[in-house]
Tab-separated table of C-alpha atoms and ligand atoms in Angstrom:
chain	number	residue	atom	x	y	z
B	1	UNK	CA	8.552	43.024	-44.708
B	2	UNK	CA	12.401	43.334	-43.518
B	3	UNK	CA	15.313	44.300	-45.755
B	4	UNK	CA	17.105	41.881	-47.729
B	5	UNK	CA	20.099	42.771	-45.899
B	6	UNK	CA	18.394	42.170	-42.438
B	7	UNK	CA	17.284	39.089	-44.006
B	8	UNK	CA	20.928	37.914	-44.625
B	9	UNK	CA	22.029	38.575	-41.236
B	10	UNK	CA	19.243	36.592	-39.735
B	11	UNK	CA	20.239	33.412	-41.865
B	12	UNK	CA	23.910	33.845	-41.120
B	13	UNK	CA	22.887	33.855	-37.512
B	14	UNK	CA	21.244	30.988	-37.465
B	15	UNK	CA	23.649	29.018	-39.694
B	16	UNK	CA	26.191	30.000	-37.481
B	17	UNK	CA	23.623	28.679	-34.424
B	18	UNK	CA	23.079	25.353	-35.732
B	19	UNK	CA	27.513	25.283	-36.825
B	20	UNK	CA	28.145	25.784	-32.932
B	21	UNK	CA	25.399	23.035	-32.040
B	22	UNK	CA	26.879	20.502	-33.643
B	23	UNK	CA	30.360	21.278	-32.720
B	24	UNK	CA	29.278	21.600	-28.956
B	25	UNK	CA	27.377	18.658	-29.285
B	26	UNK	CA	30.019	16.398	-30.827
B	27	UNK	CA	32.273	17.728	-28.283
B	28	UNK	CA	30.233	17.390	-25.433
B	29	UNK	CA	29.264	13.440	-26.615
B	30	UNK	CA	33.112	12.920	-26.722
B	31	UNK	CA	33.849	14.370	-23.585
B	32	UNK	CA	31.215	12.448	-21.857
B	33	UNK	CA	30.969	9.239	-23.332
B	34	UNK	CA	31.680	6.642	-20.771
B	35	UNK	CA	34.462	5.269	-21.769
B	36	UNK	CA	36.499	8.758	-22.450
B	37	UNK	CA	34.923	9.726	-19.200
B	38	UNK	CA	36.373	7.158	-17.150
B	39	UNK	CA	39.900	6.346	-18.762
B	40	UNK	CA	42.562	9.090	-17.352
B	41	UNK	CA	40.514	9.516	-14.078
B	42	UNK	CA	43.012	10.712	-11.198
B	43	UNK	CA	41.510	11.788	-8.175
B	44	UNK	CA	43.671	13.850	-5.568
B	45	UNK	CA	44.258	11.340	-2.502
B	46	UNK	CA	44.593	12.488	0.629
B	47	UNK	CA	48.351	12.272	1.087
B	48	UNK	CA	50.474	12.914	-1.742
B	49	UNK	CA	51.996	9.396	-1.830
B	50	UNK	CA	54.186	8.631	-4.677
B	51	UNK	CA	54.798	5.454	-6.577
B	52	UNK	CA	57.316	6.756	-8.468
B	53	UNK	CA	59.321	7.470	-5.011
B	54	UNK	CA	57.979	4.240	-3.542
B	55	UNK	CA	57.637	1.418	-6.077
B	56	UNK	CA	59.637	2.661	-8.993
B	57	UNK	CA	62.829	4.673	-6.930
B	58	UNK	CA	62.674	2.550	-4.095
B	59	UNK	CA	61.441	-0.829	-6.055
B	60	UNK	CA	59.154	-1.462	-2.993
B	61	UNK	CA	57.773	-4.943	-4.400
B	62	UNK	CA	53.534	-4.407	-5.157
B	63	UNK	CA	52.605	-7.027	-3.141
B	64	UNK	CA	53.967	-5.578	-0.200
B	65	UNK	CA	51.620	-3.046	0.148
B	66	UNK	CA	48.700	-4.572	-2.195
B	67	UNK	CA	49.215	-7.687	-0.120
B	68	UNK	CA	46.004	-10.130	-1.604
B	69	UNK	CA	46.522	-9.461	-5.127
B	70	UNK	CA	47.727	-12.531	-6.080
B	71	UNK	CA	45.832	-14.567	-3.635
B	72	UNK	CA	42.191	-13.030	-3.930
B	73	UNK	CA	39.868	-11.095	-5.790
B	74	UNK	CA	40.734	-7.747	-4.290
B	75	UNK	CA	44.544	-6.481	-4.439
B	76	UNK	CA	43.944	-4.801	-1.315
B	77	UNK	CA	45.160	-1.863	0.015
B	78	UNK	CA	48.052	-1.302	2.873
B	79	UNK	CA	47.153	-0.400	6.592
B	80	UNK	CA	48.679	2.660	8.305
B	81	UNK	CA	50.829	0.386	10.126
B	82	UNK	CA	52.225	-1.203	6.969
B	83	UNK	CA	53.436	2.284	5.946
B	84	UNK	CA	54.693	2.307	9.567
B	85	UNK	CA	56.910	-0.718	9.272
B	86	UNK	CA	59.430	1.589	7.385
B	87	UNK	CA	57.973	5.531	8.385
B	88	UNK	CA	58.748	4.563	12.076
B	89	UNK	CA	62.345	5.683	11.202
B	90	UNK	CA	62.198	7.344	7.580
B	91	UNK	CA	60.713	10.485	8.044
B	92	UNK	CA	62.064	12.820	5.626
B	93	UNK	CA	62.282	16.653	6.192
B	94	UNK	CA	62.345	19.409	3.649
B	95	UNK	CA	65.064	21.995	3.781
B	96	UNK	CA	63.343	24.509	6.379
B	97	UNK	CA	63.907	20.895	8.845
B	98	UNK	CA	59.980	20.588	8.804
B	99	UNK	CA	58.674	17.105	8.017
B	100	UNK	CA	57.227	16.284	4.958
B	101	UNK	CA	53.437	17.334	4.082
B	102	UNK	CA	52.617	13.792	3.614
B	103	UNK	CA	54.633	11.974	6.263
B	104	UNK	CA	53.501	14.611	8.893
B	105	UNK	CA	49.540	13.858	7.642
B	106	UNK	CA	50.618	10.069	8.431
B	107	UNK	CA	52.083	10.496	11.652
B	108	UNK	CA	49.074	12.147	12.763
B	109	UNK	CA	47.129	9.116	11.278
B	110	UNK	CA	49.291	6.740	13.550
B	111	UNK	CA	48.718	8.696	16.829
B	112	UNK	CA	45.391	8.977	16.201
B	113	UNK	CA	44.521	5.218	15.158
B	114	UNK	CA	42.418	6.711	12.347
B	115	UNK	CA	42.894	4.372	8.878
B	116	UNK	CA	43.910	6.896	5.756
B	117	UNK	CA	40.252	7.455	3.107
B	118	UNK	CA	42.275	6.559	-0.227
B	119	UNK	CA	39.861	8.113	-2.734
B	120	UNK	CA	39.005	5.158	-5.307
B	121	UNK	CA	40.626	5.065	-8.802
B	122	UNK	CA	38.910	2.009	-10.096
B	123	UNK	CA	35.632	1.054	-9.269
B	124	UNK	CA	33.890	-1.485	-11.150
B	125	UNK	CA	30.069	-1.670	-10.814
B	126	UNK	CA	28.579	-4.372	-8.185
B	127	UNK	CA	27.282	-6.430	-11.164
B	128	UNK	CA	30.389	-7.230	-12.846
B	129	UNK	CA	32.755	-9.650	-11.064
B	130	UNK	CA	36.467	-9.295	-11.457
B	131	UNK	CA	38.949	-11.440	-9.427
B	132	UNK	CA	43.185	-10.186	-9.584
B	133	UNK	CA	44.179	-13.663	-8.339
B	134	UNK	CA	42.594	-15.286	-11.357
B	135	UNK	CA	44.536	-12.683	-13.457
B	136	UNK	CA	47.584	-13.616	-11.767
B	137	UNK	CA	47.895	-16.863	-12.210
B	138	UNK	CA	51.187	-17.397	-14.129
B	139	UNK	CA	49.685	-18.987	-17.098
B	140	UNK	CA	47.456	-15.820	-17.747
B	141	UNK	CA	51.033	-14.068	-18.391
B	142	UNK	CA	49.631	-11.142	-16.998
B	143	UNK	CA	51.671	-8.383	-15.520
B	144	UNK	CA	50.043	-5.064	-13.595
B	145	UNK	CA	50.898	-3.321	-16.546
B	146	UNK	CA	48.688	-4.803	-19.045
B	147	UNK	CA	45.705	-3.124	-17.067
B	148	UNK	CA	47.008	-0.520	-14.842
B	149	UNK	CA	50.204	1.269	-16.934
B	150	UNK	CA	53.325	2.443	-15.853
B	151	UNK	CA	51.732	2.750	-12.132
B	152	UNK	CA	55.591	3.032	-11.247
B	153	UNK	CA	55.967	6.113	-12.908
B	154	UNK	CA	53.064	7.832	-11.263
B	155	UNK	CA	53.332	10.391	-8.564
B	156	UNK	CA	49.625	10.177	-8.590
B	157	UNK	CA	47.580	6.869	-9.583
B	158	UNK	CA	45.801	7.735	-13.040
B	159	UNK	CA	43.339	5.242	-14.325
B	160	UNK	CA	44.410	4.338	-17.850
B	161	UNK	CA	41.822	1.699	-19.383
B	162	UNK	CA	38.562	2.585	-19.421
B	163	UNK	CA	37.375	-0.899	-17.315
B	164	UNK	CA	34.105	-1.175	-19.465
B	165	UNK	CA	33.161	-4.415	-20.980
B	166	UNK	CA	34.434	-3.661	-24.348
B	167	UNK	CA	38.164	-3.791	-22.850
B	168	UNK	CA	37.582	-6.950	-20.668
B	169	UNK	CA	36.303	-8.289	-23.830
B	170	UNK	CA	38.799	-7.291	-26.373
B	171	UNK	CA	41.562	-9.116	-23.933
B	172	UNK	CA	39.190	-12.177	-23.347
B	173	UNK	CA	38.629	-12.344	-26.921
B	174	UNK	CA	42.232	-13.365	-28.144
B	175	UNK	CA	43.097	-16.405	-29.545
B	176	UNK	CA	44.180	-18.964	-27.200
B	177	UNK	CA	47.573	-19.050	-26.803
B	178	UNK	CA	49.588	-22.373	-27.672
B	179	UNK	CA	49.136	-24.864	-24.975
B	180	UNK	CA	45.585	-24.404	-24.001
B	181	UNK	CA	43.357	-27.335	-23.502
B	182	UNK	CA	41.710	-28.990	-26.593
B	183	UNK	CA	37.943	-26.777	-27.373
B	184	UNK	CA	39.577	-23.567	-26.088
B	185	UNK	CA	39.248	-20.710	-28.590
B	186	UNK	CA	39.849	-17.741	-26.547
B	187	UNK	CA	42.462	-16.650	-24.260
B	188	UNK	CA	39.684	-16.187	-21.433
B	189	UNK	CA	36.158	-17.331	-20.875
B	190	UNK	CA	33.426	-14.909	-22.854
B	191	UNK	CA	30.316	-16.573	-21.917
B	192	UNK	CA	28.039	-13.804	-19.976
B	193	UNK	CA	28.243	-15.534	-16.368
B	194	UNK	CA	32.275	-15.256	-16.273
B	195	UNK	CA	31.399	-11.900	-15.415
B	196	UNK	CA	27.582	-11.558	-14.580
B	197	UNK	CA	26.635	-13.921	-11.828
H	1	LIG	C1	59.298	-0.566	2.556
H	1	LIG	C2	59.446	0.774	3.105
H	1	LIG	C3	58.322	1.789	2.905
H	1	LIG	C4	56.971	1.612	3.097
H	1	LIG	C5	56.234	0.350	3.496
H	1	LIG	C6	56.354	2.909	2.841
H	1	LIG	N1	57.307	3.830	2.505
H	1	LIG	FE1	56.981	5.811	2.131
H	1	LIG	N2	58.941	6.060	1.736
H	1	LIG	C7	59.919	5.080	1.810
H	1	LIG	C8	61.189	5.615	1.370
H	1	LIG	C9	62.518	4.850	1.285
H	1	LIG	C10	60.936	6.971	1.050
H	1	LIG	C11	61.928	7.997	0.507
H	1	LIG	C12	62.493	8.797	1.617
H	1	LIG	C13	63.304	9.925	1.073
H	1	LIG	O1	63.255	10.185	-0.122
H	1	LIG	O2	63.963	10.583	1.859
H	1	LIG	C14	59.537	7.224	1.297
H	1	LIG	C15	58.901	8.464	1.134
H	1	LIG	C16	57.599	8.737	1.478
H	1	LIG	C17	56.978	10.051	1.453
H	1	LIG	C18	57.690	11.365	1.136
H	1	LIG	C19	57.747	11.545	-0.347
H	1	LIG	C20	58.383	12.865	-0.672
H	1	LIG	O3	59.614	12.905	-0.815
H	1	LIG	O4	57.656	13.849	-0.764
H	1	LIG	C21	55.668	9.883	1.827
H	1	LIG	C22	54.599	10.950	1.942
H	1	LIG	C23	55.464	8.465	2.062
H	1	LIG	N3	56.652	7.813	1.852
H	1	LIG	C24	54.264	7.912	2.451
H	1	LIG	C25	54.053	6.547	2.630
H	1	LIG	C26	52.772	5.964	2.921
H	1	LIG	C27	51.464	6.728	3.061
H	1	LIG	C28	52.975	4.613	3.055
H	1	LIG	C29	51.938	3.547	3.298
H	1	LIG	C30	50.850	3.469	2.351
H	1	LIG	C31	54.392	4.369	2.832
H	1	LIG	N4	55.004	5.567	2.575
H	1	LIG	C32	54.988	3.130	2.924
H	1	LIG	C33	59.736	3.774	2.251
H	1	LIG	C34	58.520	3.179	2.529
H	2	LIG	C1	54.437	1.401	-0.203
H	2	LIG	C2	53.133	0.885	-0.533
H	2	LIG	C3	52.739	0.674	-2.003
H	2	LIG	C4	53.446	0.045	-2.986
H	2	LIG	C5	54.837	-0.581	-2.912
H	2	LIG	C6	52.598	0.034	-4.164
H	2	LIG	N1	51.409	0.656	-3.876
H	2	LIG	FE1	49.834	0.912	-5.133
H	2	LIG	N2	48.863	2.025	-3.740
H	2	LIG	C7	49.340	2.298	-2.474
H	2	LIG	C8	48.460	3.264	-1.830
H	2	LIG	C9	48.644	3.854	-0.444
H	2	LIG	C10	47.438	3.545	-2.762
H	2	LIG	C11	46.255	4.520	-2.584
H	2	LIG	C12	46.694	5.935	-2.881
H	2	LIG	C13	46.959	6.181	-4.328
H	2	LIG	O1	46.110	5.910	-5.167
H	2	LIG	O2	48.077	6.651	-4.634
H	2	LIG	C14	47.711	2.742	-3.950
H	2	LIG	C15	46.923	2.726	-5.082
H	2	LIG	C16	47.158	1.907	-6.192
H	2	LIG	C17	46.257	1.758	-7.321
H	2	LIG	C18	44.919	2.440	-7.485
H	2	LIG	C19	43.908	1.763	-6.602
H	2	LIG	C20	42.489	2.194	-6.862
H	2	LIG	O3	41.941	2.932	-6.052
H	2	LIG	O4	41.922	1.788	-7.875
H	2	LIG	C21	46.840	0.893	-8.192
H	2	LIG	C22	46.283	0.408	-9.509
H	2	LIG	C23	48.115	0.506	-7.620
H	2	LIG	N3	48.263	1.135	-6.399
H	2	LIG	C24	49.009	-0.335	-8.232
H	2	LIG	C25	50.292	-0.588	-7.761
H	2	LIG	C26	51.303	-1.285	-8.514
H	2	LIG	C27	51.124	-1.859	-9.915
H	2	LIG	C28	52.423	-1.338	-7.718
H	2	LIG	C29	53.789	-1.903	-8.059
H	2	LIG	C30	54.413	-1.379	-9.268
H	2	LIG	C31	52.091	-0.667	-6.461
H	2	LIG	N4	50.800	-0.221	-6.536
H	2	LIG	C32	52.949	-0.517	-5.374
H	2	LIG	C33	50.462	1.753	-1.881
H	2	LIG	C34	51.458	1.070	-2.573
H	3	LIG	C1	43.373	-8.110	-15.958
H	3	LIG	C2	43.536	-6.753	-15.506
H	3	LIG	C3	44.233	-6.450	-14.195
H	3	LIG	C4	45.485	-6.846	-13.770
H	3	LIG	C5	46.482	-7.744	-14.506
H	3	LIG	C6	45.713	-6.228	-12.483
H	3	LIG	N1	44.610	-5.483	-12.134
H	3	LIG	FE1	44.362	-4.353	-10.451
H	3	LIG	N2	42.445	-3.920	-10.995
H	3	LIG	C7	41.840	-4.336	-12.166
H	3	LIG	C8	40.432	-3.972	-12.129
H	3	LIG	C9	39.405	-4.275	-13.207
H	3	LIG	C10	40.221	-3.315	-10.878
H	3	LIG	C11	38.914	-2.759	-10.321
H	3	LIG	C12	38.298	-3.821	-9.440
H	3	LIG	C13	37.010	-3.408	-8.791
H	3	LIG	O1	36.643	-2.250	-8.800
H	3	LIG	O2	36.347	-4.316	-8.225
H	3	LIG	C14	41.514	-3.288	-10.209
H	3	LIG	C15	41.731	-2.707	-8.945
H	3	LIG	C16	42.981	-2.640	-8.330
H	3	LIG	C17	43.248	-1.975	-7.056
H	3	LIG	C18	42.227	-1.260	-6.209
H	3	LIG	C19	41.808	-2.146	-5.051
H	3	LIG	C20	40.991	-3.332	-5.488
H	3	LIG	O3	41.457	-4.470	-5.312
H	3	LIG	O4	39.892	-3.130	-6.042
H	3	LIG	C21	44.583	-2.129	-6.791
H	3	LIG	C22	45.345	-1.628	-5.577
H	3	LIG	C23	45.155	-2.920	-7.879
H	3	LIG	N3	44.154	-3.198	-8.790
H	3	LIG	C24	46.478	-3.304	-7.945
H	3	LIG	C25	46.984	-4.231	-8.859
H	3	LIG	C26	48.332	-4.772	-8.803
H	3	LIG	C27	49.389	-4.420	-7.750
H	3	LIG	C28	48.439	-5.640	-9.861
H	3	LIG	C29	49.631	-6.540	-10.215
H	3	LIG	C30	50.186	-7.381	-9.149
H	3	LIG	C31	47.167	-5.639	-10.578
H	3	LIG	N4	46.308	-4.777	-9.926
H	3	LIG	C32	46.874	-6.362	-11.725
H	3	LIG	C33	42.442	-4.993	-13.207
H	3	LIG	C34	43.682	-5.591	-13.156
H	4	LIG	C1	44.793	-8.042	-20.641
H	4	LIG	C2	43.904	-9.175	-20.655
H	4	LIG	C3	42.683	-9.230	-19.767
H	4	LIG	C4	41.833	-8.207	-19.404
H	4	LIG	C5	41.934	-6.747	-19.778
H	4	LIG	C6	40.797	-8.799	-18.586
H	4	LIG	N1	41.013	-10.139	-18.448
H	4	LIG	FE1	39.833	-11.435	-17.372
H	4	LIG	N2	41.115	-12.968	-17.839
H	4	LIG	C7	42.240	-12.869	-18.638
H	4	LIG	C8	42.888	-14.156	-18.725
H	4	LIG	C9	44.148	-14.480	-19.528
H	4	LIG	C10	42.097	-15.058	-17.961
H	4	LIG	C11	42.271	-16.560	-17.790
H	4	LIG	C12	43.224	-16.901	-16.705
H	4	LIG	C13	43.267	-18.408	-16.600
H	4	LIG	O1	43.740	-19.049	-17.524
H	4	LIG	O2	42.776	-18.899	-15.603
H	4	LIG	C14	41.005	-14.275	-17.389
H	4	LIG	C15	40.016	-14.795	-16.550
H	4	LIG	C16	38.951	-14.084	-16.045
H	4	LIG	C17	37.929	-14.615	-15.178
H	4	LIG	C18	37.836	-16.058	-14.696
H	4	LIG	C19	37.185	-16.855	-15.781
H	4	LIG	C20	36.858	-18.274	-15.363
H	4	LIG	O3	37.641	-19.158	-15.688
H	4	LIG	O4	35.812	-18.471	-14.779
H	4	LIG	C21	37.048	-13.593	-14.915
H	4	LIG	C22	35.807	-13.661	-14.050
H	4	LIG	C23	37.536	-12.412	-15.600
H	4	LIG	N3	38.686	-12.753	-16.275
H	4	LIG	C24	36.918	-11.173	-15.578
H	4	LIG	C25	37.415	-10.022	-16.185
H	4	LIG	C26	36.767	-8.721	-16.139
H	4	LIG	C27	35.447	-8.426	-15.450
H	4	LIG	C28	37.579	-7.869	-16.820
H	4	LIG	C29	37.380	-6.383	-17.058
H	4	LIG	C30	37.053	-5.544	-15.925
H	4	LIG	C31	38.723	-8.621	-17.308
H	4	LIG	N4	38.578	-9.924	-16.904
H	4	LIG	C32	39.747	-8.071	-18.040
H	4	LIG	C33	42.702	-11.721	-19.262
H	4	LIG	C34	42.157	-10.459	-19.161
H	5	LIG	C1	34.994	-10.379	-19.478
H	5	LIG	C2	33.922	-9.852	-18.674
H	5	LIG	C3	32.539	-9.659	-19.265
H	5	LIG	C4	31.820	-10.544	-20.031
H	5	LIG	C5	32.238	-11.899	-20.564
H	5	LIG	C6	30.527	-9.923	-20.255
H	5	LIG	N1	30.492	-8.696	-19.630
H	5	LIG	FE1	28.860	-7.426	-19.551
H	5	LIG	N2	29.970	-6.076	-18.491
H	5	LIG	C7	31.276	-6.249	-18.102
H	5	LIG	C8	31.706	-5.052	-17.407
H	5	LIG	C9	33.075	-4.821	-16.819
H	5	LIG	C10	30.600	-4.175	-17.382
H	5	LIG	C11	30.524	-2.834	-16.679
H	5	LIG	C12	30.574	-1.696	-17.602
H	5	LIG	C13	30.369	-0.406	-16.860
H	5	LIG	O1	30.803	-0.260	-15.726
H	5	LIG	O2	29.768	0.474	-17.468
H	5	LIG	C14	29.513	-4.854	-18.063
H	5	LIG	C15	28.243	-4.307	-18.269
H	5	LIG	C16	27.182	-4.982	-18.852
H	5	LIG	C17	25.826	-4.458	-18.964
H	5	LIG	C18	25.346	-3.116	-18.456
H	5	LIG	C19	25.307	-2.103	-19.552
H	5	LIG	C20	26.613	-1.495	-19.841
H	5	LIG	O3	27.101	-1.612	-20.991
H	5	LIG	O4	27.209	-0.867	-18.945
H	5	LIG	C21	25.087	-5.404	-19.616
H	5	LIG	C22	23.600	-5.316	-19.984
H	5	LIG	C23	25.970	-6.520	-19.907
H	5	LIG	N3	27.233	-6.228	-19.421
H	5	LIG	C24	25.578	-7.682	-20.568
H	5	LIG	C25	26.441	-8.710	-20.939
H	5	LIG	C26	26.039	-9.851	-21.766
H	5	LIG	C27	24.643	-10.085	-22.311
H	5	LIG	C28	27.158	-10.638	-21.902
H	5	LIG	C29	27.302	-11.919	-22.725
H	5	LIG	C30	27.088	-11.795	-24.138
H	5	LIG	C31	28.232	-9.995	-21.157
H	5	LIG	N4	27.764	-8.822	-20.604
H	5	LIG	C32	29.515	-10.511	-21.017
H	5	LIG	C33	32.057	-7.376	-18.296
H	5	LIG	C34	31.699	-8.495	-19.012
């Protein structure tokens, strides 16, 4: 009924249909696939604060801001009087002689008595337990690093493991290091209920 060169043109269309389908698909499964999803996450806080000014310029210890990490499960976050302690009398200006963005946002916070949102970076689900203190204990030889990277280098906090069960696991899941009791295989617990309770 149609030309053959009609004919043609409607097979090359939908070859080239079916071509972009897959390539948007694969794409799209890559982009959204949990685990790419989540690793890299960086959400825009609400004042620009720096660890790479704070803890890696100024070596301003962890715990002295995330003040429970290595006593409890959460590391916990630092109140607006914490940043006080030091922002009573450091309050930087920029070269016009107005004060910073962030430190004028945190004043305002002060006089106001109103705590500061942070906007969450990690988040593990409710059905997963996770404990930093456990972590911390010197004979896990853990460091910050091993799970949250180079935070000291970040002017903003970038999540860089994906925190899915495959990465707990994959740490858990090494040989026990020399020393361990007798009947120890792993380096950490992999029954279910270590982490599901
Ligand atoms: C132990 C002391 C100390 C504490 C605690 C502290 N800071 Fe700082 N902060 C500093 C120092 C030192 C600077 C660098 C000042 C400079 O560069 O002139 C600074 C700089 C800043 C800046 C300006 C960065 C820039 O140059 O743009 C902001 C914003 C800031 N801090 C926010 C905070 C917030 C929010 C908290 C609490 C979560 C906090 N700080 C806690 C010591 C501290
Ligand atoms: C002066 C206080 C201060 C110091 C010192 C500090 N932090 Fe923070 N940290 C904060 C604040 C405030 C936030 C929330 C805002 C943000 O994400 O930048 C935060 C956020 C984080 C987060 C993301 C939390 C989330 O929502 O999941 C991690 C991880 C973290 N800090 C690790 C570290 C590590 C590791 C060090 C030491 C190398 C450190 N911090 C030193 C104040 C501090
Ligand atoms: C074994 C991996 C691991 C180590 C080591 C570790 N963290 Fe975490 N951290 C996590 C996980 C997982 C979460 C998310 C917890 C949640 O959502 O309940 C988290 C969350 C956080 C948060 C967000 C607040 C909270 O407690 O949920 C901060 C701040 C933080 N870590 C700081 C630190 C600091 C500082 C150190 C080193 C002193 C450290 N972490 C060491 C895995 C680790
Ligand atoms: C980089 C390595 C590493 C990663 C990543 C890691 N862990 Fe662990 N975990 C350890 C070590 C080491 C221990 C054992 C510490 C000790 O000897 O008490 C441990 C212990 C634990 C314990 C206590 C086990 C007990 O004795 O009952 C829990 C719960 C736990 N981890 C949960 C998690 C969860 C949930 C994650 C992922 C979100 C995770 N861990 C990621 C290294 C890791
Ligand atoms: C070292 C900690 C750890 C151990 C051990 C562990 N899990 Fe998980 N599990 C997790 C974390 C973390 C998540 C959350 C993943 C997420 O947020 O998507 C999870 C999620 C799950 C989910 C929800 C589906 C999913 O993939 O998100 C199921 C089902 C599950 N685990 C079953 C198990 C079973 C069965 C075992 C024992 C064979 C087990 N887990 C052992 C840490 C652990």
């Amino acid at each position: 009924m149609f030309s053959k060169k009609f004919d043609r043109r409607v097979r090359l269309a939908g070859a080239v249909f079916v071509f972009s389908m897959l390539v948007g698909g694969a794409f799209g499964t890559y982009v959204l696939w949990p685990a790419n999803m989540e690793r890299g996450y960086q959400p825009a806080q609400p004042i620009e604060f720096s660890h790479a000014i704070m803890a890696g310029k100024h070596e301003i210890a962890c715990v002295y801001c995330h003040s429970t990490v290595e006593t409890g499960p959460h590391a916990g976050m630092p109140s607006v009087a914490t940043c006080m302690k030091c922002h009573d009398k450091i309050q930087t200006k920029d070269s016009h002689g107005d004060l910073k963005p962030g430190i004028k946002t945190l004043l305002r916070h002060w006089s106001e008595k109103k705590p500061i949102q942070w906007e969450k970076v990690h988040d593990l689900a409710d059905f997963v337990y996770f404990d930093h203190s456990r972590h911390m204990a010197v004979r896990s030889g853990l460091e910050c690093k091993d799970c949250h990277g180079d935070v000291e280098k970040m002017d903003r906090v970038r999540r860089v493991h994906s925190l899915k069960m495959g990465w707990c696991l994959e740490c858990h899941m090494q040989p026990a290091p020399a020393g361990s009791p007798a009947g120890q295989a792993t380096r950490a617990p992999i029954t279910c209920t270590t982490c599901h309770r």
